[in-house]
Structure formats: C-alpha cells, structure tokens
C-alpha cells in the first residue's frame, strides 16, 4: 500500500523527522485560509498515489490568493491515471541550499535491503548514475555505511551530522513500519531562522500489506475503499487494478490465471474479482453492480467461469438480469465451461449473447476487440 505524500510525512514526523508545516484540504477556502496563515508563496500538491506529479502539473507554486484559487480549482478538475484529485496538500515554499535523494528499500533481487543516496535529487533521479549504493541486512545500515554515504555526497561538516541523523531516522521509519520502500526526493537542506536541518520536500512510503496485521498503529493510513467494503459484504475477493478490462471468475487461482491470460493479449486488467464457489444469479448480479460502481472507466468485461460447484446456468441468469438492468453497457466476453454449460450457452444465445466453452476462443474475441 502506497501512502499519500502527506501521510508519509506525517509518519516520518512521528519518528522525529522535521517536515514542512502543511495542511491537507479539499476546499479552496480552507486552502486560502491556511496559505494566509503560513504566508505566500505556497506549494499546492495534489495528493495522488502516483509518481511524476511535478511533470504532470500536479505540484504548483502560487504567490497570492488569485493564483491559489485558479490553480486549486484546476487541480481539482484534473484526472490522471484514472484518479481524480480530491485532496491538496498546502505547504510553505521553503528556500533551500541543496537537494539530495535517499531511499531505503527491500532488495528482493539480492535478498537484502538497500540504501541509495545521491546528490542529484529532483526529477528523473532514476536516470542518475552518480549515486551511493549499499546493501545491508537485518539490524540496518552500519555506522560505516551512513558515514560513507555522507562522504560520497560531499556534505559540509554542518550538513554531514544532520544528514546522518536524518538517514538513521528514515531507517527507523522503514524498519518500524515494515515498509517495502521509504524514499525522500528531494531531501532539502533548509537553513533559516526556524530550521537548520534536512527536510523531505516530497516523501514516498510503500507499506507491506502482508505485514499490516502486525502494525495496528498504521491502520489510520489504510484507505477507506467503499467498493472493497461492498465486495466484502458479499464475500467477493475484489482488488481494483490500474487497467481497463474487468476480470471476473470463480476461484482465486482461475482468476489469477485469467489476469495473466488477459495481460498476455496486450490488455490490462482493471480488477481481480473472485465470485467464489456456488455463485447464484443474485451473487453474479451483485458482482456486476459492484463493477459498474467501482470501475467507471472500465472498457470491457471478461468473465471466465469453470462450472463445478458453480452451475453455469446460474451465472448466465445473473448476467441476463444485469443486462436487463442496464449494467452491461461495455463490451463483454464470456467463457462458461463445466456444469450446465450447454444449457447456459443456449440461454445466452436465445438472448443474443455469444459465449465460449474454450477460454482461448473467448480470449481471441477479446483480442479482436483489442481495446477499441
């Protein structure tokens, strides 16, 4: 789970890191009041769980009320990668002497953890070759690693001490939250009357979902996803994804395999939805209602049901009821095989709907559609 920037900074502040004084707002009036409190210029930062916000025009510096109002509303009208901007972080613009990059992450390839530090913070840091890299194990980076990183960055004596202190605190965040990634870019050295330290001007934390049960203190950061909550009400396993082809099946293994099959055809799944065993027409209808609400940008639907406990006729009946209710306005492709397959296919055919017994045939139909 990726935290939003303000959540990452809030978590970092709990471990003693200095962060800019910011406020998350969803209303332009609140933004204006806070900006006057901290003084212009301020930075408006759309809170979305994506990278490249600066390049996408989602981070803006404004100098007065007029600019704030215009840019705040523009941010709220922006839609990027399927996300709509609902919250904006307002922070003071902090003049700073230099920008660095630092990250700590799980290095699964080398089965260890890794620290990366670079003196070239900012955009396109992934292209930077001038960086310090050190792997480490349980227990965190050694004193030598911190010291070597500071030397590599050619910090002044004044900056060196503060950098090492900051890096150690970031490791504490990483370790204590069992994060997969803690990244600060840029990490700025802010030297003024109220601060003389490194500060994260942007922050990224990805938590390990599998470890969250051990970290109840992180529960406030979990997103409140109404669609997921609704899915749980019906006992569906539902995971929204970034693509545009909704994938529905019965059985987690079959749905996972279907995700791979859809991806292999050059299309991107929009969700994982497992109907579970013994799906009734009502459950199928509930699933399709859920998709219509949760995935407004869905372009197509691919259903892959292998009838065992589940009778294919029940799936077909639920599908037809969903169509009668206007829930199937997008192209859909159906594979029904197993118990009741002949009766189910005939029921669909009589209502003008093609279906397939062979999954490859169904995928061929999906490929011919090809995201049109």
mmCIF file of C-alpha atoms in Angstrom:
data_model
loop_
_atom_site.group_PDB
_atom_site.id
_atom_site.type_symbol
_atom_site.label_atom_id
_atom_site.label_comp_id
_atom_site.label_asym_id
_atom_site.label_seq_id
_atom_site.Cartn_x
_atom_site.Cartn_y
_atom_site.Cartn_z
ATOM 1 C CA UNK A 1 0.000 0.000 0.000
ATOM 2 C CA UNK A 2 1.386 3.319 -1.049
ATOM 3 C CA UNK A 3 0.812 6.194 1.334
ATOM 4 C CA UNK A 4 -0.062 9.610 0.053
ATOM 5 C CA UNK A 5 2.640 12.224 0.480
ATOM 6 C CA UNK A 6 1.060 13.906 3.486
ATOM 7 C CA UNK A 7 0.599 10.519 5.168
ATOM 8 C CA UNK A 8 4.234 9.614 4.550
ATOM 9 C CA UNK A 9 5.364 12.917 6.024
ATOM 10 C CA UNK A 10 3.051 12.505 8.993
ATOM 11 C CA UNK A 11 4.528 9.071 9.660
ATOM 12 C CA UNK A 12 8.061 10.423 9.316
ATOM 13 C CA UNK A 13 7.331 13.225 11.761
ATOM 14 C CA UNK A 14 6.291 10.644 14.348
ATOM 15 C CA UNK A 15 9.851 9.319 14.190
ATOM 16 C CA UNK A 16 11.408 12.706 14.776
ATOM 17 C CA UNK A 17 11.987 13.936 11.234
ATOM 18 C CA UNK A 18 11.348 17.588 10.569
ATOM 19 C CA UNK A 19 8.746 18.069 7.844
ATOM 20 C CA UNK A 20 7.275 21.217 6.266
ATOM 21 C CA UNK A 21 4.261 22.636 8.042
ATOM 22 C CA UNK A 22 1.461 21.564 5.738
ATOM 23 C CA UNK A 23 -2.270 21.006 5.711
ATOM 24 C CA UNK A 24 -4.435 18.757 3.559
ATOM 25 C CA UNK A 25 -7.597 20.413 2.322
ATOM 26 C CA UNK A 26 -10.348 19.639 -0.136
ATOM 27 C CA UNK A 27 -11.880 23.096 -0.238
ATOM 28 C CA UNK A 28 -10.355 26.170 -1.830
ATOM 29 C CA UNK A 29 -11.472 28.393 1.066
ATOM 30 C CA UNK A 30 -9.589 26.215 3.539
ATOM 31 C CA UNK A 31 -6.541 26.323 1.293
ATOM 32 C CA UNK A 32 -6.711 30.103 1.123
ATOM 33 C CA UNK A 33 -7.044 30.500 4.885
ATOM 34 C CA UNK A 34 -4.101 28.209 5.552
ATOM 35 C CA UNK A 35 -1.939 29.894 2.924
ATOM 36 C CA UNK A 36 -2.521 33.256 4.592
ATOM 37 C CA UNK A 37 -1.584 31.706 7.935
ATOM 38 C CA UNK A 38 1.776 30.393 6.742
ATOM 39 C CA UNK A 39 2.372 33.174 4.223
ATOM 40 C CA UNK A 40 2.841 33.171 0.455
ATOM 41 C CA UNK A 41 4.364 31.748 -1.662
ATOM 42 C CA UNK A 42 2.935 28.295 -1.025
ATOM 43 C CA UNK A 43 3.044 24.973 -2.843
ATOM 44 C CA UNK A 44 -0.143 23.170 -3.884
ATOM 45 C CA UNK A 45 0.403 19.440 -4.210
ATOM 46 C CA UNK A 46 -2.271 17.061 -5.499
ATOM 47 C CA UNK A 47 -2.457 14.019 -3.260
ATOM 48 C CA UNK A 48 -2.474 11.019 -5.567
ATOM 49 C CA UNK A 49 -0.662 7.678 -5.209
ATOM 50 C CA UNK A 50 1.344 8.138 -8.403
ATOM 51 C CA UNK A 51 4.813 9.279 -9.375
ATOM 52 C CA UNK A 52 5.743 12.116 -11.692
ATOM 53 C CA UNK A 53 3.280 14.591 -10.212
ATOM 54 C CA UNK A 54 5.584 17.505 -10.949
ATOM 55 C CA UNK A 55 5.821 16.613 -14.629
ATOM 56 C CA UNK A 56 2.050 16.128 -14.735
ATOM 57 C CA UNK A 57 1.499 19.665 -13.447
ATOM 58 C CA UNK A 58 0.144 18.483 -10.115
ATOM 59 C CA UNK A 59 2.623 20.438 -7.982
ATOM 60 C CA UNK A 60 2.268 24.208 -8.302
ATOM 61 C CA UNK A 61 3.830 27.228 -6.659
ATOM 62 C CA UNK A 62 1.429 30.137 -6.143
ATOM 63 C CA UNK A 63 2.199 33.635 -4.907
ATOM 64 C CA UNK A 64 -1.188 35.021 -3.849
ATOM 65 C CA UNK A 65 -4.895 34.344 -3.362
ATOM 66 C CA UNK A 66 -5.699 34.842 -7.032
ATOM 67 C CA UNK A 67 -3.183 32.270 -8.218
ATOM 68 C CA UNK A 68 -4.177 29.877 -5.452
ATOM 69 C CA UNK A 69 -7.858 29.969 -6.352
ATOM 70 C CA UNK A 70 -7.256 29.418 -10.060
ATOM 71 C CA UNK A 71 -4.695 26.645 -9.622
ATOM 72 C CA UNK A 72 -6.541 24.893 -6.811
ATOM 73 C CA UNK A 73 -9.652 24.577 -8.959
ATOM 74 C CA UNK A 74 -7.572 23.444 -11.915
ATOM 75 C CA UNK A 75 -6.030 20.684 -9.795
ATOM 76 C CA UNK A 76 -9.458 19.512 -8.685
ATOM 77 C CA UNK A 77 -10.588 19.287 -12.319
ATOM 78 C CA UNK A 78 -7.551 17.211 -13.271
ATOM 79 C CA UNK A 79 -7.812 13.487 -13.811
ATOM 80 C CA UNK A 80 -4.582 11.498 -14.061
ATOM 81 C CA UNK A 81 -4.121 7.731 -14.441
ATOM 82 C CA UNK A 82 -7.768 7.205 -13.555
ATOM 83 C CA UNK A 83 -7.509 9.269 -10.383
ATOM 84 C CA UNK A 84 -9.408 12.430 -9.571
ATOM 85 C CA UNK A 85 -7.770 14.944 -7.273
ATOM 86 C CA UNK A 86 -9.811 15.152 -4.085
ATOM 87 C CA UNK A 87 -7.223 16.422 -1.623
ATOM 88 C CA UNK A 88 -4.499 19.013 -1.965
ATOM 89 C CA UNK A 89 -1.556 19.468 0.371
ATOM 90 C CA UNK A 90 -0.730 23.122 1.023
ATOM 91 C CA UNK A 91 2.825 23.748 2.207
ATOM 92 C CA UNK A 92 5.048 26.798 2.519
ATOM 93 C CA UNK A 93 7.652 27.260 -0.173
ATOM 94 C CA UNK A 94 10.956 26.587 1.561
ATOM 95 C CA UNK A 95 14.083 28.133 0.112
ATOM 96 C CA UNK A 96 16.907 25.627 0.433
ATOM 97 C CA UNK A 97 20.591 25.291 -0.297
ATOM 98 C CA UNK A 98 20.725 21.873 -1.939
ATOM 99 C CA UNK A 99 18.657 18.848 -2.861
ATOM 100 C CA UNK A 100 19.582 15.220 -2.244
ATOM 101 C CA UNK A 101 17.962 11.860 -2.844
ATOM 102 C CA UNK A 102 17.766 8.995 -0.379
ATOM 103 C CA UNK A 103 15.854 5.749 -0.296
ATOM 104 C CA UNK A 104 15.737 2.525 1.668
ATOM 105 C CA UNK A 105 14.016 -0.479 0.157
ATOM 106 C CA UNK A 106 13.625 -4.221 0.090
ATOM 107 C CA UNK A 107 16.035 -5.545 -2.488
ATOM 108 C CA UNK A 108 14.368 -8.807 -3.396
ATOM 109 C CA UNK A 109 16.773 -9.497 -6.231
ATOM 110 C CA UNK A 110 19.742 -9.575 -3.875
ATOM 111 C CA UNK A 111 17.716 -10.786 -0.854
ATOM 112 C CA UNK A 112 18.727 -7.876 1.318
ATOM 113 C CA UNK A 113 17.878 -4.262 1.988
ATOM 114 C CA UNK A 114 19.468 -1.376 0.114
ATOM 115 C CA UNK A 115 20.230 2.251 0.786
ATOM 116 C CA UNK A 116 20.703 4.637 -2.131
ATOM 117 C CA UNK A 117 21.822 8.230 -1.754
ATOM 118 C CA UNK A 118 22.546 10.760 -4.457
ATOM 119 C CA UNK A 119 23.482 14.396 -4.610
ATOM 120 C CA UNK A 120 21.130 14.765 -7.585
ATOM 121 C CA UNK A 121 17.680 14.889 -6.061
ATOM 122 C CA UNK A 122 14.661 16.012 -8.038
ATOM 123 C CA UNK A 123 13.116 14.810 -11.277
ATOM 124 C CA UNK A 124 14.402 11.852 -13.306
ATOM 125 C CA UNK A 125 16.524 10.651 -10.410
ATOM 126 C CA UNK A 126 16.203 7.083 -11.697
ATOM 127 C CA UNK A 127 18.407 8.123 -14.618
ATOM 128 C CA UNK A 128 21.155 9.390 -12.335
ATOM 129 C CA UNK A 129 24.298 7.246 -12.322
ATOM 130 C CA UNK A 130 26.115 9.281 -9.696
ATOM 131 C CA UNK A 131 24.807 7.607 -6.563
ATOM 132 C CA UNK A 132 25.936 5.771 -3.463
ATOM 133 C CA UNK A 133 24.522 2.251 -3.088
ATOM 134 C CA UNK A 134 24.942 -0.007 -0.069
ATOM 135 C CA UNK A 135 23.238 -3.288 0.752
ATOM 136 C CA UNK A 136 22.585 -4.228 4.337
ATOM 137 C CA UNK A 137 20.837 -6.894 6.373
ATOM 138 C CA UNK A 138 18.712 -7.102 9.469
ATOM 139 C CA UNK A 139 19.777 -4.515 12.006
ATOM 140 C CA UNK A 140 20.048 -1.731 9.474
ATOM 141 C CA UNK A 141 22.954 0.098 7.869
ATOM 142 C CA UNK A 142 26.162 0.228 9.854
ATOM 143 C CA UNK A 143 27.768 3.449 11.049
ATOM 144 C CA UNK A 144 30.286 2.990 8.259
ATOM 145 C CA UNK A 145 27.515 2.951 5.663
ATOM 146 C CA UNK A 146 25.979 6.170 6.945
ATOM 147 C CA UNK A 147 29.405 7.781 7.104
ATOM 148 C CA UNK A 148 30.347 6.581 3.623
ATOM 149 C CA UNK A 149 27.073 7.917 2.206
ATOM 150 C CA UNK A 150 27.712 11.324 3.757
ATOM 151 C CA UNK A 151 31.255 11.374 2.384
ATOM 152 C CA UNK A 152 30.072 10.350 -1.070
ATOM 153 C CA UNK A 153 27.629 13.261 -1.074
ATOM 154 C CA UNK A 154 30.472 15.659 -0.197
ATOM 155 C CA UNK A 155 28.493 17.286 2.582
ATOM 156 C CA UNK A 156 29.850 20.122 4.650
ATOM 157 C CA UNK A 157 30.635 19.335 8.253
ATOM 158 C CA UNK A 158 27.465 21.117 9.275
ATOM 159 C CA UNK A 159 25.346 19.151 6.832
ATOM 160 C CA UNK A 160 27.066 15.831 7.459
ATOM 161 C CA UNK A 161 25.877 15.421 11.044
ATOM 162 C CA UNK A 162 22.317 16.361 10.183
ATOM 163 C CA UNK A 163 22.273 14.055 7.151
ATOM 164 C CA UNK A 164 23.410 11.033 9.142
ATOM 165 C CA UNK A 165 20.826 11.789 11.826
ATOM 166 C CA UNK A 166 18.117 12.106 9.167
ATOM 167 C CA UNK A 167 19.162 8.887 7.422
ATOM 168 C CA UNK A 168 19.036 6.984 10.713
ATOM 169 C CA UNK A 169 15.550 8.281 11.417
ATOM 170 C CA UNK A 170 14.437 7.250 7.951
ATOM 171 C CA UNK A 171 15.733 3.756 8.628
ATOM 172 C CA UNK A 172 13.703 3.704 11.850
ATOM 173 C CA UNK A 173 10.614 4.596 9.804
ATOM 174 C CA UNK A 174 11.482 1.859 7.308
ATOM 175 C CA UNK A 175 12.083 -0.788 9.953
ATOM 176 C CA UNK A 176 9.320 0.118 12.379
ATOM 177 C CA UNK A 177 6.610 0.206 9.733
ATOM 178 C CA UNK A 178 7.956 -2.861 7.877
ATOM 179 C CA UNK A 179 7.927 -0.791 4.716
ATOM 180 C CA UNK A 180 8.918 -2.025 1.295
ATOM 181 C CA UNK A 181 10.186 1.434 0.403
ATOM 182 C CA UNK A 182 10.949 4.726 2.122
ATOM 183 C CA UNK A 183 12.054 7.394 -0.327
ATOM 184 C CA UNK A 184 12.694 11.111 0.022
ATOM 185 C CA UNK A 185 13.136 13.101 -3.154
ATOM 186 C CA UNK A 186 14.108 15.782 -2.797
ATOM 187 C CA UNK A 187 15.667 15.833 0.649
ATOM 188 C CA UNK A 188 16.469 19.508 1.065
ATOM 189 C CA UNK A 189 18.826 21.237 3.437
ATOM 190 C CA UNK A 190 16.799 24.113 4.798
ATOM 191 C CA UNK A 191 18.738 26.768 6.627
ATOM 192 C CA UNK A 192 16.759 29.679 8.007
ATOM 193 C CA UNK A 193 15.711 31.250 11.280
ATOM 194 C CA UNK A 194 13.345 28.387 12.155
ATOM 195 C CA UNK A 195 15.245 25.419 10.740
ATOM 196 C CA UNK A 196 18.743 24.211 10.127
ATOM 197 C CA UNK A 197 18.234 20.671 9.003
ATOM 198 C CA UNK A 198 17.334 18.314 6.193
ATOM 199 C CA UNK A 199 13.645 18.177 5.342
ATOM 200 C CA UNK A 200 11.670 15.930 2.996
ATOM 201 C CA UNK A 201 10.080 18.191 0.400
ATOM 202 C CA UNK A 202 8.450 15.088 -1.020
ATOM 203 C CA UNK A 203 8.114 11.671 0.564
ATOM 204 C CA UNK A 204 7.083 8.218 -0.534
ATOM 205 C CA UNK A 205 6.374 5.194 1.626
ATOM 206 C CA UNK A 206 5.123 1.821 0.421
ATOM 207 C CA UNK A 207 3.974 -0.458 3.218
ATOM 208 C CA UNK A 208 3.989 -4.236 3.030
ATOM 209 C CA UNK A 209 0.309 -5.210 3.019
ATOM 210 C CA UNK A 210 1.201 -8.647 4.381
ATOM 211 C CA UNK A 211 2.746 -7.097 7.488
ATOM 212 C CA UNK A 212 -0.064 -4.699 8.325
ATOM 213 C CA UNK A 213 -1.720 -7.131 10.723
ATOM 214 C CA UNK A 214 1.335 -6.688 12.950
ATOM 215 C CA UNK A 215 1.101 -2.904 12.763
ATOM 216 C CA UNK A 216 -2.254 -1.750 14.155
ATOM 217 C CA UNK A 217 -0.776 1.725 14.575
ATOM 218 C CA UNK A 218 -0.770 2.010 10.778
ATOM 219 C CA UNK A 219 -4.495 1.286 10.459
ATOM 220 C CA UNK A 220 -5.399 5.022 10.213
ATOM 221 C CA UNK A 221 -3.441 5.121 6.947
ATOM 222 C CA UNK A 222 -5.470 2.366 5.291
ATOM 223 C CA UNK A 223 -7.699 3.721 2.524
ATOM 224 C CA UNK A 224 -11.431 3.649 3.007
ATOM 225 C CA UNK A 225 -12.449 1.966 -0.224
ATOM 226 C CA UNK A 226 -16.223 1.721 -0.405
ATOM 227 C CA UNK A 227 -16.096 -0.704 -3.319
ATOM 228 C CA UNK A 228 -13.824 -3.076 -1.422
ATOM 229 C CA UNK A 229 -16.052 -2.835 1.635
ATOM 230 C CA UNK A 230 -19.090 -3.622 -0.515
ATOM 231 C CA UNK A 231 -17.281 -6.594 -2.033
ATOM 232 C CA UNK A 232 -16.525 -7.930 1.421
ATOM 233 C CA UNK A 233 -20.216 -7.672 2.263
ATOM 234 C CA UNK A 234 -20.961 -10.208 -0.476
ATOM 235 C CA UNK A 235 -17.890 -12.290 0.242
ATOM 236 C CA UNK A 236 -16.166 -11.440 -3.038
ATOM 237 C CA UNK A 237 -12.428 -11.170 -3.281
ATOM 238 C CA UNK A 238 -12.105 -7.883 -5.128
ATOM 239 C CA UNK A 239 -8.948 -5.956 -5.919
ATOM 240 C CA UNK A 240 -9.139 -2.870 -8.167
ATOM 241 C CA UNK A 241 -6.230 -2.628 -10.624
ATOM 242 C CA UNK A 242 -4.953 0.033 -12.995
ATOM 243 C CA UNK A 243 -6.194 -1.324 -16.320
ATOM 244 C CA UNK A 244 -9.458 -1.181 -18.210
ATOM 245 C CA UNK A 245 -10.596 -4.807 -18.682
ATOM 246 C CA UNK A 246 -12.503 -6.104 -15.655
ATOM 247 C CA UNK A 247 -11.697 -9.760 -14.959
ATOM 248 C CA UNK A 248 -14.235 -11.955 -13.158
ATOM 249 C CA UNK A 249 -14.015 -15.644 -12.411
ATOM 250 C CA UNK A 250 -14.737 -18.263 -9.812
ATOM 251 C CA UNK A 251 -11.807 -19.354 -7.725
ATOM 252 C CA UNK A 252 -8.726 -17.307 -6.901
ATOM 253 C CA UNK A 253 -6.407 -19.498 -8.960
ATOM 254 C CA UNK A 254 -8.582 -19.270 -12.036
ATOM 255 C CA UNK A 255 -8.953 -15.505 -11.708
ATOM 256 C CA UNK A 256 -5.193 -15.064 -11.285
ATOM 257 C CA UNK A 257 -4.561 -17.210 -14.341
ATOM 258 C CA UNK A 258 -7.123 -15.161 -16.245
ATOM 259 C CA UNK A 259 -5.325 -11.952 -15.302
ATOM 260 C CA UNK A 260 -2.190 -13.406 -16.865
ATOM 261 C CA UNK A 261 -4.055 -14.529 -19.954
ATOM 262 C CA UNK A 262 -5.649 -11.125 -20.474
ATOM 263 C CA UNK A 263 -2.284 -9.443 -19.960
ATOM 264 C CA UNK A 264 -0.661 -11.812 -22.451
ATOM 265 C CA UNK A 265 -3.071 -10.464 -25.065
ATOM 266 C CA UNK A 266 -1.645 -6.975 -24.556
ATOM 267 C CA UNK A 267 -4.553 -5.744 -22.450
ATOM 268 C CA UNK A 268 -4.501 -4.530 -18.870
ATOM 269 C CA UNK A 269 -6.839 -5.947 -16.195
ATOM 270 C CA UNK A 270 -8.982 -3.440 -14.315
ATOM 271 C CA UNK A 271 -9.662 -5.721 -11.358
ATOM 272 C CA UNK A 272 -9.474 -9.124 -9.770
ATOM 273 C CA UNK A 273 -12.950 -10.318 -8.788
ATOM 274 C CA UNK A 274 -13.481 -13.822 -7.491
ATOM 275 C CA UNK A 275 -17.148 -14.818 -7.303
ATOM 276 C CA UNK A 276 -16.264 -17.776 -5.122
ATOM 277 C CA UNK A 277 -17.848 -21.209 -5.364
ATOM 278 C CA UNK A 278 -21.555 -21.849 -5.916
ATOM 279 C CA UNK A 279 -22.370 -18.417 -7.299
ATOM 280 C CA UNK A 280 -26.107 -17.773 -7.500
ATOM 281 C CA UNK A 281 -27.740 -15.421 -10.028
ATOM 282 C CA UNK A 282 -28.050 -12.893 -7.206
ATOM 283 C CA UNK A 283 -24.314 -13.028 -6.487
ATOM 284 C CA UNK A 284 -23.457 -12.621 -10.148
ATOM 285 C CA UNK A 285 -25.804 -9.649 -10.353
ATOM 286 C CA UNK A 286 -24.273 -8.133 -7.202
ATOM 287 C CA UNK A 287 -20.793 -8.549 -8.686
ATOM 288 C CA UNK A 288 -21.750 -6.772 -11.893
ATOM 289 C CA UNK A 289 -23.440 -3.975 -9.926
ATOM 290 C CA UNK A 290 -20.233 -3.606 -7.945
ATOM 291 C CA UNK A 291 -18.144 -3.313 -11.105
ATOM 292 C CA UNK A 292 -20.444 -0.686 -12.582
ATOM 293 C CA UNK A 293 -19.953 1.457 -9.466
ATOM 294 C CA UNK A 294 -16.318 0.751 -8.673
ATOM 295 C CA UNK A 295 -14.864 0.847 -12.193
ATOM 296 C CA UNK A 296 -16.436 3.759 -14.070
ATOM 297 C CA UNK A 297 -13.539 3.724 -16.527
ATOM 298 C CA UNK A 298 -13.838 0.029 -17.323
ATOM 299 C CA UNK A 299 -13.828 -0.515 -21.094
ATOM 300 C CA UNK A 300 -14.676 -4.215 -21.229
ATOM 301 C CA UNK A 301 -15.513 -7.214 -19.079
ATOM 302 C CA UNK A 302 -14.020 -10.698 -19.321
ATOM 303 C CA UNK A 303 -15.782 -13.474 -17.429
ATOM 304 C CA UNK A 304 -14.112 -16.848 -17.013
ATOM 305 C CA UNK A 305 -16.222 -19.374 -15.107
ATOM 306 C CA UNK A 306 -15.466 -23.041 -14.805
ATOM 307 C CA UNK A 307 -18.580 -24.755 -13.502
ATOM 308 C CA UNK A 308 -18.021 -27.213 -10.704
ATOM 309 C CA UNK A 309 -19.755 -26.162 -7.533
ATOM 310 C CA UNK A 310 -20.956 -23.216 -9.569
ATOM 311 C CA UNK A 311 -23.612 -24.008 -12.144
ATOM 312 C CA UNK A 312 -23.108 -22.154 -15.396
ATOM 313 C CA UNK A 313 -26.863 -21.589 -15.717
ATOM 314 C CA UNK A 314 -26.847 -19.502 -12.527
ATOM 315 C CA UNK A 315 -24.077 -17.341 -13.966
ATOM 316 C CA UNK A 316 -25.989 -16.903 -17.220
ATOM 317 C CA UNK A 317 -29.183 -15.937 -15.359
ATOM 318 C CA UNK A 318 -27.330 -13.358 -13.289
ATOM 319 C CA UNK A 319 -25.733 -11.997 -16.410
ATOM 320 C CA UNK A 320 -29.055 -11.621 -18.194
ATOM 321 C CA UNK A 321 -30.611 -9.873 -15.213
ATOM 322 C CA UNK A 322 -27.669 -7.458 -15.115
ATOM 323 C CA UNK A 323 -28.202 -6.671 -18.778
ATOM 324 C CA UNK A 324 -31.909 -6.086 -18.200
ATOM 325 C CA UNK A 325 -30.937 -3.570 -15.511
ATOM 326 C CA UNK A 326 -28.585 -1.755 -17.856
ATOM 327 C CA UNK A 327 -25.402 -2.769 -16.048
ATOM 328 C CA UNK A 328 -23.669 -4.118 -19.142
ATOM 329 C CA UNK A 329 -23.114 -1.093 -21.324
ATOM 330 C CA UNK A 330 -19.499 -2.065 -22.166
ATOM 331 C CA UNK A 331 -18.272 -4.917 -24.405
ATOM 332 C CA UNK A 332 -18.192 -8.241 -22.581
ATOM 333 C CA UNK A 333 -16.686 -11.644 -23.298
ATOM 334 C CA UNK A 334 -17.783 -14.828 -21.579
ATOM 335 C CA UNK A 335 -16.257 -18.228 -21.141
ATOM 336 C CA UNK A 336 -18.583 -20.715 -19.437
ATOM 337 C CA UNK A 337 -17.460 -24.290 -19.073
ATOM 338 C CA UNK A 338 -18.361 -27.220 -16.855
ATOM 339 C CA UNK A 339 -21.612 -27.916 -15.037
ATOM 340 C CA UNK A 340 -24.614 -26.711 -17.030
ATOM 341 C CA UNK A 341 -22.529 -25.285 -19.846
ATOM 342 C CA UNK A 342 -24.822 -26.371 -22.703
ATOM 343 C CA UNK A 343 -27.971 -25.046 -21.062
ATOM 344 C CA UNK A 344 -26.227 -21.819 -20.050
ATOM 345 C CA UNK A 345 -24.853 -21.162 -23.516
ATOM 346 C CA UNK A 346 -28.254 -21.836 -25.071
ATOM 347 C CA UNK A 347 -29.911 -19.464 -22.604
ATOM 348 C CA UNK A 348 -27.442 -16.743 -23.525
ATOM 349 C CA UNK A 349 -27.713 -17.487 -27.233
ATOM 350 C CA UNK A 350 -31.512 -17.144 -27.126
ATOM 351 C CA UNK A 351 -30.960 -13.688 -25.698
ATOM 352 C CA UNK A 352 -28.476 -12.713 -28.369
ATOM 353 C CA UNK A 353 -25.298 -13.210 -26.341
ATOM 354 C CA UNK A 354 -22.331 -15.217 -27.580
ATOM 355 C CA UNK A 355 -20.283 -17.217 -25.128
ATOM 356 C CA UNK A 356 -17.456 -19.717 -25.376
ATOM 357 C CA UNK A 357 -16.566 -23.037 -23.795
ATOM 358 C CA UNK A 358 -12.903 -22.741 -24.683
ATOM 359 C CA UNK A 359 -11.072 -19.933 -22.887
ATOM 360 C CA UNK A 360 -8.716 -19.339 -25.817
ATOM 361 C CA UNK A 361 -11.688 -18.694 -28.079
ATOM 362 C CA UNK A 362 -13.027 -16.186 -25.576
ATOM 363 C CA UNK A 363 -9.616 -14.526 -25.406
ATOM 364 C CA UNK A 364 -9.475 -14.403 -29.198
ATOM 365 C CA UNK A 365 -12.751 -12.454 -29.137
ATOM 366 C CA UNK A 366 -11.292 -10.131 -26.538
ATOM 367 C CA UNK A 367 -8.174 -9.655 -28.673
ATOM 368 C CA UNK A 368 -10.223 -8.825 -31.739
ATOM 369 C CA UNK A 369 -11.955 -6.125 -29.697
ATOM 370 C CA UNK A 370 -8.493 -5.006 -28.599
ATOM 371 C CA UNK A 371 -9.474 -2.009 -26.503
ATOM 372 C CA UNK A 372 -11.455 -0.222 -29.211
#
